[in-house]
Tab-separated table of C-alpha atoms in Angstrom:
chain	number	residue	atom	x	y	z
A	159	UNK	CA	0.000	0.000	0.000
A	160	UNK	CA	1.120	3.131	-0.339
A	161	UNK	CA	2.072	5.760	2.168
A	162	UNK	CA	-0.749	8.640	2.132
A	163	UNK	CA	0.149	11.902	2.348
A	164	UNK	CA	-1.451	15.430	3.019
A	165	UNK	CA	-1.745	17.429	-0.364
A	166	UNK	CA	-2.664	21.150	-0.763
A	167	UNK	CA	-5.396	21.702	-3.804
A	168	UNK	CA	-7.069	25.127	-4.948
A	169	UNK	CA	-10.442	24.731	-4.651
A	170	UNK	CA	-11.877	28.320	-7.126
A	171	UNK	CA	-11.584	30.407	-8.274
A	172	UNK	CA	-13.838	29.629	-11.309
A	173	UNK	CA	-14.746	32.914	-12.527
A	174	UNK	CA	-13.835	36.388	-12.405
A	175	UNK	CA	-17.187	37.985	-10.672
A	176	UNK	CA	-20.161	37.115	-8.074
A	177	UNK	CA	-18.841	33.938	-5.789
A	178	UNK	CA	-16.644	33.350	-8.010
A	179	UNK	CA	-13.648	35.715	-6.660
A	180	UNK	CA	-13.507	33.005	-3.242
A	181	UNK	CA	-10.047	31.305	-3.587
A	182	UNK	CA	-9.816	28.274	-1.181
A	183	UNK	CA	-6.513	26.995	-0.597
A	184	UNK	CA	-7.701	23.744	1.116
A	185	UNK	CA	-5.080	20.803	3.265
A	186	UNK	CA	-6.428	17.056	3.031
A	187	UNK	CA	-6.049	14.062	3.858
A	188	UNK	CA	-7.378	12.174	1.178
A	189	UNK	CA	-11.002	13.832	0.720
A	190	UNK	CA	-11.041	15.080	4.533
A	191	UNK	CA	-10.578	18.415	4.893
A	192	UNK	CA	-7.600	19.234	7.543
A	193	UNK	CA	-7.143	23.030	6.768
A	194	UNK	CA	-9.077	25.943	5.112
A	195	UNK	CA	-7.310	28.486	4.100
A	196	UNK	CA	-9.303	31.572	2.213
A	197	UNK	CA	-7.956	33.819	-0.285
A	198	UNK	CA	-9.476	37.171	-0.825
A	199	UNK	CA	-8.142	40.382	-1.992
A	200	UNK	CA	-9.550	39.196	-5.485
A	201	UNK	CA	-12.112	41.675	-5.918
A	202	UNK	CA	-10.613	44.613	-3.634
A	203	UNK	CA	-12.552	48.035	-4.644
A	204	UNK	CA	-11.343	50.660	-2.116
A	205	UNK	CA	-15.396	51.639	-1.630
A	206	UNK	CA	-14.069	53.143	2.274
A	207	UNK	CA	-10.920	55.204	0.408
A	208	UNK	CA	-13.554	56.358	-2.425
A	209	UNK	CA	-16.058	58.008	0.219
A	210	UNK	CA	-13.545	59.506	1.960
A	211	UNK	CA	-12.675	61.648	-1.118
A	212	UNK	CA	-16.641	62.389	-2.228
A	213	UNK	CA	-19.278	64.292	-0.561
A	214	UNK	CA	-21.429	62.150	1.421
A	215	UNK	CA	-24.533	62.236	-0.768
A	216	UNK	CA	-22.105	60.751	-3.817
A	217	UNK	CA	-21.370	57.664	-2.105
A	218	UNK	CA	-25.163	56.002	-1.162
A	219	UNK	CA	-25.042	54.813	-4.497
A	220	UNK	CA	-21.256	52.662	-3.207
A	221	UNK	CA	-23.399	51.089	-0.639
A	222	UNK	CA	-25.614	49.358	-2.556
A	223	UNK	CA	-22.711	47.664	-4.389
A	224	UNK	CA	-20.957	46.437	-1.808
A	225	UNK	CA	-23.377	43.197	-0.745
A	226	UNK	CA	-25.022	43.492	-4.165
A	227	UNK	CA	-28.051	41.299	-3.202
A	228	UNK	CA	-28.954	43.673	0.000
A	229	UNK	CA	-28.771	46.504	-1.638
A	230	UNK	CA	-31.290	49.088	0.210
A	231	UNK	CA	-30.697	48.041	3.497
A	232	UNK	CA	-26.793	48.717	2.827
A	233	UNK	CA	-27.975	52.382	2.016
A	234	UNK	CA	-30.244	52.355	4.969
A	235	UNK	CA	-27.215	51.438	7.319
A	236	UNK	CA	-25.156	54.570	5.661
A	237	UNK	CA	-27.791	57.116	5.680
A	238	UNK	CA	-28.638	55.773	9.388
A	239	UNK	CA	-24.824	57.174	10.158
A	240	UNK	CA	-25.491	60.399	8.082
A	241	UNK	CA	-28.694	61.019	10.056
A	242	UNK	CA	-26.861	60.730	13.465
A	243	UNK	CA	-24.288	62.895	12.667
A	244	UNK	CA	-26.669	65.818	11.503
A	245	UNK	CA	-29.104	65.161	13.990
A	246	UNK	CA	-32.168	65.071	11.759
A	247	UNK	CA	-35.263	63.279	12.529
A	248	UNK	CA	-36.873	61.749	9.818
A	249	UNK	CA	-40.402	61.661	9.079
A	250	UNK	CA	-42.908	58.423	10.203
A	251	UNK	CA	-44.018	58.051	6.693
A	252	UNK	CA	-40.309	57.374	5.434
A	253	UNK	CA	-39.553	55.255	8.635
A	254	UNK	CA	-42.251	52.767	7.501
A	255	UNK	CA	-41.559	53.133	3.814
A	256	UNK	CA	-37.789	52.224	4.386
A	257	UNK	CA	-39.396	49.157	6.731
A	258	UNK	CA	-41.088	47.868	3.887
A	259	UNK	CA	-38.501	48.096	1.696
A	260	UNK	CA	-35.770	46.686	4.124
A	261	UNK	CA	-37.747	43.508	4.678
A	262	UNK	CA	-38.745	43.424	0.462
A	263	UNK	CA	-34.984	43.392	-0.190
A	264	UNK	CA	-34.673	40.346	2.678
A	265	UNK	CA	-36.468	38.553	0.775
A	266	UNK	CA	-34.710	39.278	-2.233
A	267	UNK	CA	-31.367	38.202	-0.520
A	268	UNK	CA	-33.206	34.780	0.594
A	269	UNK	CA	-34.221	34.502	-2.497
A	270	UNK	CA	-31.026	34.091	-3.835
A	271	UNK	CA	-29.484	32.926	-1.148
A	272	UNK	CA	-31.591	29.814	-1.768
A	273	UNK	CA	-31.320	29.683	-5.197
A	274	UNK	CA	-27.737	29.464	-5.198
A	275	UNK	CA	-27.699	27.365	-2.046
A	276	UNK	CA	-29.871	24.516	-3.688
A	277	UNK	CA	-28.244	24.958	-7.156
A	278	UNK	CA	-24.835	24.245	-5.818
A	279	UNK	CA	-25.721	21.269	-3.914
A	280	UNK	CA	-27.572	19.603	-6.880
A	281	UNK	CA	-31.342	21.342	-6.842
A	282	UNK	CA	-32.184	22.669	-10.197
A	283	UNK	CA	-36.206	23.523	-9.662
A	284	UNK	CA	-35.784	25.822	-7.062
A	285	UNK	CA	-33.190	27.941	-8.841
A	286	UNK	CA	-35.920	29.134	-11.093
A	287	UNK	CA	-39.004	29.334	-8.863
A	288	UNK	CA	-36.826	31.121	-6.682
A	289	UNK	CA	-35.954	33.899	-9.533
A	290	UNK	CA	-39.559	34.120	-10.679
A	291	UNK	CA	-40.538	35.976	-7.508
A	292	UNK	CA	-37.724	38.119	-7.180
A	293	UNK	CA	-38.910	39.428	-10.767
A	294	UNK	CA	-41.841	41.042	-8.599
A	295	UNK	CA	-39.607	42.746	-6.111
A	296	UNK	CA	-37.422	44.025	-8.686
A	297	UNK	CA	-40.262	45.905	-10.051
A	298	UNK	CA	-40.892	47.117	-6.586
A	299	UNK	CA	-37.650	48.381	-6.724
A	300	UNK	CA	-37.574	50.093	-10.828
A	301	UNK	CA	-41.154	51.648	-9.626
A	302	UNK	CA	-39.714	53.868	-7.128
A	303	UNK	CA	-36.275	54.254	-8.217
A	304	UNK	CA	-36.120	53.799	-11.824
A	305	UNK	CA	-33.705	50.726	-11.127
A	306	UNK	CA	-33.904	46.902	-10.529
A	307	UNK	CA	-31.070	46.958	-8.300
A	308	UNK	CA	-28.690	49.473	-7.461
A	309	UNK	CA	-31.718	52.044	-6.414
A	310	UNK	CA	-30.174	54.926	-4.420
A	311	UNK	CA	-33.393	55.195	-3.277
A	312	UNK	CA	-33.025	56.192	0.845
A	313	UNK	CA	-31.397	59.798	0.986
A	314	UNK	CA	-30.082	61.567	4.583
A	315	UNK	CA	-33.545	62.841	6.033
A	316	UNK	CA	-36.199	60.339	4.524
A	317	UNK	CA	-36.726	58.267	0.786
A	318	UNK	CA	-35.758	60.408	-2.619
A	319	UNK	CA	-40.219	60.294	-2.936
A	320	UNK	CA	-43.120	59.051	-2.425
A	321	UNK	CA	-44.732	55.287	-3.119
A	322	UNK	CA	-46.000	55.527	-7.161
A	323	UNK	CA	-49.732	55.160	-7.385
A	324	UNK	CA	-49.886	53.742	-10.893
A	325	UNK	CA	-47.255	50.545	-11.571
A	326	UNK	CA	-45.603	50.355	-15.085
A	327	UNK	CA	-47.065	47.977	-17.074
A	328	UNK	CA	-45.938	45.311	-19.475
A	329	UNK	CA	-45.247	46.582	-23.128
A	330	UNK	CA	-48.128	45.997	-24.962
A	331	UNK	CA	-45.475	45.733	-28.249
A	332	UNK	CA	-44.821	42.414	-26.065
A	333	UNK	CA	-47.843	40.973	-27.233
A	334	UNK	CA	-46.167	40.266	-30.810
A	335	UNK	CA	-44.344	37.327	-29.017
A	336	UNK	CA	-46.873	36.276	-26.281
A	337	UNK	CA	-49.752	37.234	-27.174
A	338	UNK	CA	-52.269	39.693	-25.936
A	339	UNK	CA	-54.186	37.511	-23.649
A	340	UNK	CA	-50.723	36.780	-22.179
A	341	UNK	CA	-50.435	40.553	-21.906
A	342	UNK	CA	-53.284	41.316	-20.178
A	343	UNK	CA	-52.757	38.440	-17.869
A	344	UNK	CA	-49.064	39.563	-16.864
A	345	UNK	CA	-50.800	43.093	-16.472
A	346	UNK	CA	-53.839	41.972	-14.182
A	347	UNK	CA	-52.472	42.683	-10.913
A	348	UNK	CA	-50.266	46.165	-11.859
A	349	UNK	CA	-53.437	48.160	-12.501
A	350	UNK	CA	-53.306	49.920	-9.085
A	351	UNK	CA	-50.567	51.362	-6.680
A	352	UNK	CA	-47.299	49.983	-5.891
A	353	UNK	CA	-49.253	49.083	-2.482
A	354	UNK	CA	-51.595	47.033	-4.463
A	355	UNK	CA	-49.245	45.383	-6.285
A	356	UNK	CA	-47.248	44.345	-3.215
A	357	UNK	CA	-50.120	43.376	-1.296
A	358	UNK	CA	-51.114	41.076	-4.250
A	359	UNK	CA	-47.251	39.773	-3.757
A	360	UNK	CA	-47.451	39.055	0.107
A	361	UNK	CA	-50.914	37.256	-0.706
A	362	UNK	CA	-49.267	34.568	-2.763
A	363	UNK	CA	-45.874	34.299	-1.647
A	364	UNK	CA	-46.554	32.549	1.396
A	365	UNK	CA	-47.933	29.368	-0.854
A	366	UNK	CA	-44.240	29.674	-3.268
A	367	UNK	CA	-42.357	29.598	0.470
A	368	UNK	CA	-44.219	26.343	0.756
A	369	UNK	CA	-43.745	25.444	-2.543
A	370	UNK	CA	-39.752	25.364	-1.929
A	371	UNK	CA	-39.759	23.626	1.238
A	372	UNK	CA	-42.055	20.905	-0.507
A	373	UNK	CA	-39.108	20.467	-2.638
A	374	UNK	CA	-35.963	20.759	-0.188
A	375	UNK	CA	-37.572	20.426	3.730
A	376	UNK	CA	-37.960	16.552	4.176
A	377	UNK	CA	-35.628	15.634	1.421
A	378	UNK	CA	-33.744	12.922	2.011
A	379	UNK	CA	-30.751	14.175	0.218
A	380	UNK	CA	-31.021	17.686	0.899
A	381	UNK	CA	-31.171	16.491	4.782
A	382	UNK	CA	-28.401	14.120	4.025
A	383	UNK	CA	-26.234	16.974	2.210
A	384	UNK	CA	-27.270	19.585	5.399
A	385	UNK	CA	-27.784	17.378	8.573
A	386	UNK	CA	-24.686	17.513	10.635
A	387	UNK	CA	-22.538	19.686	8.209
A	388	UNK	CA	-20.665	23.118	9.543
A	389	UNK	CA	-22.024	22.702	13.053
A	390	UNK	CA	-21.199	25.615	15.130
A	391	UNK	CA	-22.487	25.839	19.145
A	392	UNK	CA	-23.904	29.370	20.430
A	393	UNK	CA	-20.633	30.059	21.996
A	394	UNK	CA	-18.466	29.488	19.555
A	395	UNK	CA	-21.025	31.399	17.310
A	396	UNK	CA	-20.754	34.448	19.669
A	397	UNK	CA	-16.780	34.655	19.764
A	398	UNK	CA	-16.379	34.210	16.392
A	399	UNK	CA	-18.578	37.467	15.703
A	400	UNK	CA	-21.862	36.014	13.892
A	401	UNK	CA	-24.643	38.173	13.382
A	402	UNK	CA	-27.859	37.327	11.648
A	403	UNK	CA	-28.799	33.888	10.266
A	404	UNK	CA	-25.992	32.195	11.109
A	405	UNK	CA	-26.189	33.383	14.628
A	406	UNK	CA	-29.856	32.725	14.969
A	407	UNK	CA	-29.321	29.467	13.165
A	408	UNK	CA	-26.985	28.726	16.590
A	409	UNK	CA	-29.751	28.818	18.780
A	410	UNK	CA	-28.835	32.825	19.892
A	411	UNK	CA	-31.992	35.088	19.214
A	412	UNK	CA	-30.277	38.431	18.247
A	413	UNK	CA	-31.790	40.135	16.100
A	414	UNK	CA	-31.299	44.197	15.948
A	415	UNK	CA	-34.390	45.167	14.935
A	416	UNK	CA	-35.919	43.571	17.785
A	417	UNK	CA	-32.656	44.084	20.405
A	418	UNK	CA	-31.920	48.272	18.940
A	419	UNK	CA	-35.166	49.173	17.079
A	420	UNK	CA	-34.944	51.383	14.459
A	421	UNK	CA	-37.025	52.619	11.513
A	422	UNK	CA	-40.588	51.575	12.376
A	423	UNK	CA	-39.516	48.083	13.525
A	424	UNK	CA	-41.117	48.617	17.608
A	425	UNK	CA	-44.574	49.318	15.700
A	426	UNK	CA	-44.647	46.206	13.532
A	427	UNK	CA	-45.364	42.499	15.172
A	428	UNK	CA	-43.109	39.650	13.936
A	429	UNK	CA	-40.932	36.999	15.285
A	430	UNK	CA	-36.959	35.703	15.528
A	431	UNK	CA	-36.867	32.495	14.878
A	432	UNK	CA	-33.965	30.490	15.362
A	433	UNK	CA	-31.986	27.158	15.368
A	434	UNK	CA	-31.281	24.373	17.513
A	435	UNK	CA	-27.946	22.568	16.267
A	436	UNK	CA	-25.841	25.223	14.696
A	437	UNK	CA	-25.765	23.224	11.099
A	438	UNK	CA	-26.456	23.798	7.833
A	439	UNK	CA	-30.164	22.599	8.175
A	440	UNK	CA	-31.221	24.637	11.079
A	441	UNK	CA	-29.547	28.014	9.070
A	442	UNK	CA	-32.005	26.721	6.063
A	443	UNK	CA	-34.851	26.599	8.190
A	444	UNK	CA	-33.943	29.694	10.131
A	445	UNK	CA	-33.309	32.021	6.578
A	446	UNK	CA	-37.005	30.340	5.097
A	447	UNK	CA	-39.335	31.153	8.025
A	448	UNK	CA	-37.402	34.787	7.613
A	449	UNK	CA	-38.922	35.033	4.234
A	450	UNK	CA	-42.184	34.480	5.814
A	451	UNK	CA	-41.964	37.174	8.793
A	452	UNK	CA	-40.412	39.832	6.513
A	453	UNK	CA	-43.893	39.216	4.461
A	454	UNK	CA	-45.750	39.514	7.800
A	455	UNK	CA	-43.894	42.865	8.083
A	456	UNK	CA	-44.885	44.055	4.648
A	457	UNK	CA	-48.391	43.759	4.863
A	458	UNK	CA	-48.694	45.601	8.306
A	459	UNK	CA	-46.378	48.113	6.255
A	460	UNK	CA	-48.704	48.562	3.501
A	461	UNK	CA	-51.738	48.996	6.223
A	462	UNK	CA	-50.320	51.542	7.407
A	463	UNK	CA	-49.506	53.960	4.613
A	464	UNK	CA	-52.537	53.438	3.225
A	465	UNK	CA	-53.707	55.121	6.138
A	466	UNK	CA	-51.266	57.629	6.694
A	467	UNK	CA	-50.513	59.848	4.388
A	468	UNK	CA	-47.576	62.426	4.977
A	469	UNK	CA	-43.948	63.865	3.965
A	470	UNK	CA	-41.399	61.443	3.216
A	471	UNK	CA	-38.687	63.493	3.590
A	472	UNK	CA	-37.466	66.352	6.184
A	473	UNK	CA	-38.107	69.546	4.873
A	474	UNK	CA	-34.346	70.836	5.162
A	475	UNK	CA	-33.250	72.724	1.891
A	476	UNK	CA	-29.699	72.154	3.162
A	477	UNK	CA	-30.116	68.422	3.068
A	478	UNK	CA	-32.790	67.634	0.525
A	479	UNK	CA	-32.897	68.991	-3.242
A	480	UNK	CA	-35.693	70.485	-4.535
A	481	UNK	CA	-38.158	68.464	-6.452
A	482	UNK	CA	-38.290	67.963	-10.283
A	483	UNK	CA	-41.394	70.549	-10.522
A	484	UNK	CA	-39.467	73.467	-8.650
A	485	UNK	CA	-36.158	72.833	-10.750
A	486	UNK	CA	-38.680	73.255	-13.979
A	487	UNK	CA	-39.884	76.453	-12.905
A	488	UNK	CA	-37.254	78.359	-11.023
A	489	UNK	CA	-33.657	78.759	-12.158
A	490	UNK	CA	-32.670	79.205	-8.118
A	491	UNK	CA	-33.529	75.672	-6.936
A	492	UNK	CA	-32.233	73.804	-10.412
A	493	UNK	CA	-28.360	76.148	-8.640
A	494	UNK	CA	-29.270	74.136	-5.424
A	495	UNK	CA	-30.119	71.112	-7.647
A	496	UNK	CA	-26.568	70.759	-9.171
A	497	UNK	CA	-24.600	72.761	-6.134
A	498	UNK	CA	-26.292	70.305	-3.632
A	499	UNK	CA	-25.032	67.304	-5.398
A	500	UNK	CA	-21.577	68.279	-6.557
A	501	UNK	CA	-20.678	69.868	-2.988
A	502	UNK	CA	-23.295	68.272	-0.607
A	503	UNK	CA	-22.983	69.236	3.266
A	504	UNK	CA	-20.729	69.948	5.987
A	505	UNK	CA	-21.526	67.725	8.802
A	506	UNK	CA	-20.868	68.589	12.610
A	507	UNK	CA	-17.583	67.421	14.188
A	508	UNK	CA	-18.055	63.766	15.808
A	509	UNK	CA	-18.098	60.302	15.466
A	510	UNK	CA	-21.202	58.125	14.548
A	511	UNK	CA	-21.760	53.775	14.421
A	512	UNK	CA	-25.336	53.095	13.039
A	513	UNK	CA	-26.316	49.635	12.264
A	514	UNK	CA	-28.686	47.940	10.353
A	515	UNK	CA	-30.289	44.142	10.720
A	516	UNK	CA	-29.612	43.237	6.743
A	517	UNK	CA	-30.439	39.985	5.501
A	518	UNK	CA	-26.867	38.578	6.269
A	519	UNK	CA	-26.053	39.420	9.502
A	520	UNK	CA	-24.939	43.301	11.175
A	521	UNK	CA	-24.373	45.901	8.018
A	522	UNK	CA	-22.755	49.334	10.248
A	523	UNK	CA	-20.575	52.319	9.035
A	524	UNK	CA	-18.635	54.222	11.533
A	525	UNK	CA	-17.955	57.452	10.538
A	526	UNK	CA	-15.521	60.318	11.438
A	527	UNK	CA	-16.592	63.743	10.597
A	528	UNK	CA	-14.088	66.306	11.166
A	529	UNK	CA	-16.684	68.635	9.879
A	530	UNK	CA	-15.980	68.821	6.167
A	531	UNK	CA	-18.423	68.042	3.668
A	532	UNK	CA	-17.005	63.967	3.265
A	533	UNK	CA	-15.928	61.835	5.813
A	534	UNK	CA	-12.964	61.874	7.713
A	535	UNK	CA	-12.820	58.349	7.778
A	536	UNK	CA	-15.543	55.626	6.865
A	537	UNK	CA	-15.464	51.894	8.188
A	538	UNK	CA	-18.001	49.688	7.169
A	539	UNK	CA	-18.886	46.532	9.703
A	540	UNK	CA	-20.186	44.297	7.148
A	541	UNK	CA	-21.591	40.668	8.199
A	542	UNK	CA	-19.737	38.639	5.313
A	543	UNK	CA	-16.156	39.104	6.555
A	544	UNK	CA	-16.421	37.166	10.311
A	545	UNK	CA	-18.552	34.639	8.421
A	546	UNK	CA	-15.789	33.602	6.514
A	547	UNK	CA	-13.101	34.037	8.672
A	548	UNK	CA	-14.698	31.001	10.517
A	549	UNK	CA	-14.998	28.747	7.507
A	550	UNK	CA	-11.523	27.060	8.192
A	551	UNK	CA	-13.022	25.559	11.687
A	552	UNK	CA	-16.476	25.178	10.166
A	553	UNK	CA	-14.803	22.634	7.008
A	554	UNK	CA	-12.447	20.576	9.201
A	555	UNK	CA	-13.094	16.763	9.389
A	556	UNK	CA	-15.284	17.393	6.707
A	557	UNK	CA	-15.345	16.002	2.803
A	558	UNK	CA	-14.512	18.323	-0.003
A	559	UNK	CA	-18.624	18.138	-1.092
A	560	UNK	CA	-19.433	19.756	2.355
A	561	UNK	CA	-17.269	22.547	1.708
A	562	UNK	CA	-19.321	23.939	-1.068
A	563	UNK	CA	-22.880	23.476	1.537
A	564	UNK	CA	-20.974	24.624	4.210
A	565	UNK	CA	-19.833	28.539	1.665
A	566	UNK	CA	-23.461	28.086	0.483
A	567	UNK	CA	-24.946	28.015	4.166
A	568	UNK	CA	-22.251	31.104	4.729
A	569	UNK	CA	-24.261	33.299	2.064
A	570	UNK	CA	-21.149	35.404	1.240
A	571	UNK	CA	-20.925	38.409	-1.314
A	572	UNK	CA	-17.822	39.372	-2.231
A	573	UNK	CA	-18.029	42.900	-2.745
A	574	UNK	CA	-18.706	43.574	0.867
A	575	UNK	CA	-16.025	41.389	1.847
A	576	UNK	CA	-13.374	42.914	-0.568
A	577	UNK	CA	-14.577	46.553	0.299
């Protein structure tokens, strides 16, 4: 027989974008992992460096690049820190609309999350179920902000305006290739507000959620490929710095919009839930019944500003630009238009942390403001990088297939990672 040795293989990376930039440098012993080593660097963008030389209003749009699947509740953790340091309040209407909006892009992220999750361990269905709701969020997100994913939509002082009350429609020139009963059925449910539309949404997305875990839930092999794999116990979970799902899914119920409200998160009812083993299986279960509270949390959300009108933004000229009808009638505020964005504000002298419960873990920026109009210095606290750190003791002992549940159960983004 002969003698077998340790050997050192590179496990990614496979591509030069999304997951893809994760270089592995893994130790085994024949297909047991002994040593994880991760790489990263690969995708290193300088976003801190870049809003220290802007005005602060020119880098919301660098937050919602950074975890590209979370992208409104990155801006909502930035603008939070913004806030603090000028010592604005911002109106309830906004607080509720950014609610909404935080918990529509949660679902987003599980969306994907599980998409990619199931794909890589050998689930094809779900992949595309999975993307045919976030289509309907995505349109949630062009209607207010003209874009499906990097919205810039939550500005220092309250939302850049107010919910749409008519949703686009489908192109009716699309009826040359499906057909205009196809049309009008792809139409049937835009014909009112945004509100409408998402209340239609958060009426049938409870029975998809269902839908998945018919698929995955009692699977033998999806149990079989989950079970047991990556187990980490609440303490380890707390020294090692998780936040979010994968410290829920240890059995810890932390959860900052229940532990440091914010927004209008102490008006709306819904529950943490979280895990009993620490694996793989309990972080599935623990991300899935998320989907179904954020959708609780919508639908008290669109109650409410159906009910309550108001401003959704502070009315602070030094702050907030003027709006599209002004700038088309008065040559002073289409000056403040242009000076507002190419010089912004001076903040007051200070240092601010605000955080943010985003669909990975703890999204915070510290800031510095020596009282310039940019930071002084800007750290960002996102939930990826601990996550990762802690894959090398979360792999060890087990095969080289676990390691690719075990980065899937991690739900990592590289662009807030390689900041």
């Amino acid at each position: 027989m002969p003698e077998i040795r340790n050997y050192t293989i590179n496990f990614g990376p496979q591509h030069p974008s999304a997951h893809g930039v994760l270089r592995l440098v893994l130790e085994l012993d024949g297909e047991v992992i002994q040593r994880a080593d991760p790489h990263v660097g690969l995708l290193h963008r300088a976003t801190e460096k870049l809003a220290e030389s802007k005005p602060y209003n020119q880098s919301i749009g660098y937050m919602d690049r950074l975890d590209y699947v979370s992208m409104m509740c990155n801006e909502h953790g930035y603008v939070r820190a913004i806030e603090q340091l000028l010592g604005v309040e911002v109106p309830e209407r906004a607080q509720y609309i950014r609610t909404m909006y935080d918990e529509i892009t949660r679902i987003l992220n599980h969306l994907m999350w599980l998409a990619a999750h199931a794909l890589d361990i050998g689930a094809m269905s779900v992949f595309l179920y999975c993307f045919r709701e976030r289509e309907d969020l995505f349109d949630c997100y062009e209607a207010v902000s003209g874009a499906r994913m990097h919205a810039t939509y939550y500005r220092p002082g309250g939302v850049n305006r107010d919910l749409p009350e008519r949703m686009p429609q489908f192109d009716k020139a699309g009826s040359k290739w499906h057909g205009a009963k196809e049309m009008t059925r792809r139409n049937a449910n835009r014909q009112g507000s945004l509100l409408d539309f998402l209340e239609d949404f958060t009426e049938r997305f409870p029975k998809h959620v269902d839908e998945y875990e018919t698929l995955l839930t009692d699977n033998r092999i999806w149990k079989q490929r989950t079970v047991g794999i990556g187990v980490v116990s609440p303490e380890r979970a707390q020294a090692l710095g998780f936040t979010g799902p994968m410290l829920r899914g240890s059995g810890i119920a932390w959860d900052l919009r229940k532990k440091q409200p914010y927004a209008a998160y102490d008006k709306v009812d819904f529950d943490i839930p979280i895990g009993v083993n620490g694996d793989c299986y309990d972080r599935y279960l623990v991300r899935m019944e998320e989907m179904r509270q954020s959708n609780r949390i919508i639908r008290q959300c669109i109650d409410w500003l159906r009910a309550n009108p108001g401003p959704v933004r502070i009315d602070d000229a030094k702050v907030i630009a003027p709006s599209r009808e002004r700038m088309k009638e008065d040559m002073e505020a289409l000056i403040h238009h242009f000076k507002l964005f190419s010089e912004g504000y001076c903040t007051p002298p200070g240092e601010v942390y605000a955080a943010v419960e985003a669909p990975k873990g703890e999204f915070g920026c510290y800031i510095v403001s020596d009282g310039a109009n940019k930071p002084y210095r800007l750290k960002i606290r996102a939930p990826g990088f601990p996550h990762l750190a802690a894959l090398d003791e979360m792999s060890r002992g087990h095969m080289i297939a676990d390691v690719v549940a075990i980065i899937g159960t991690l739900d990592i983004v590289f662009g807030e990672i390689d900041r």
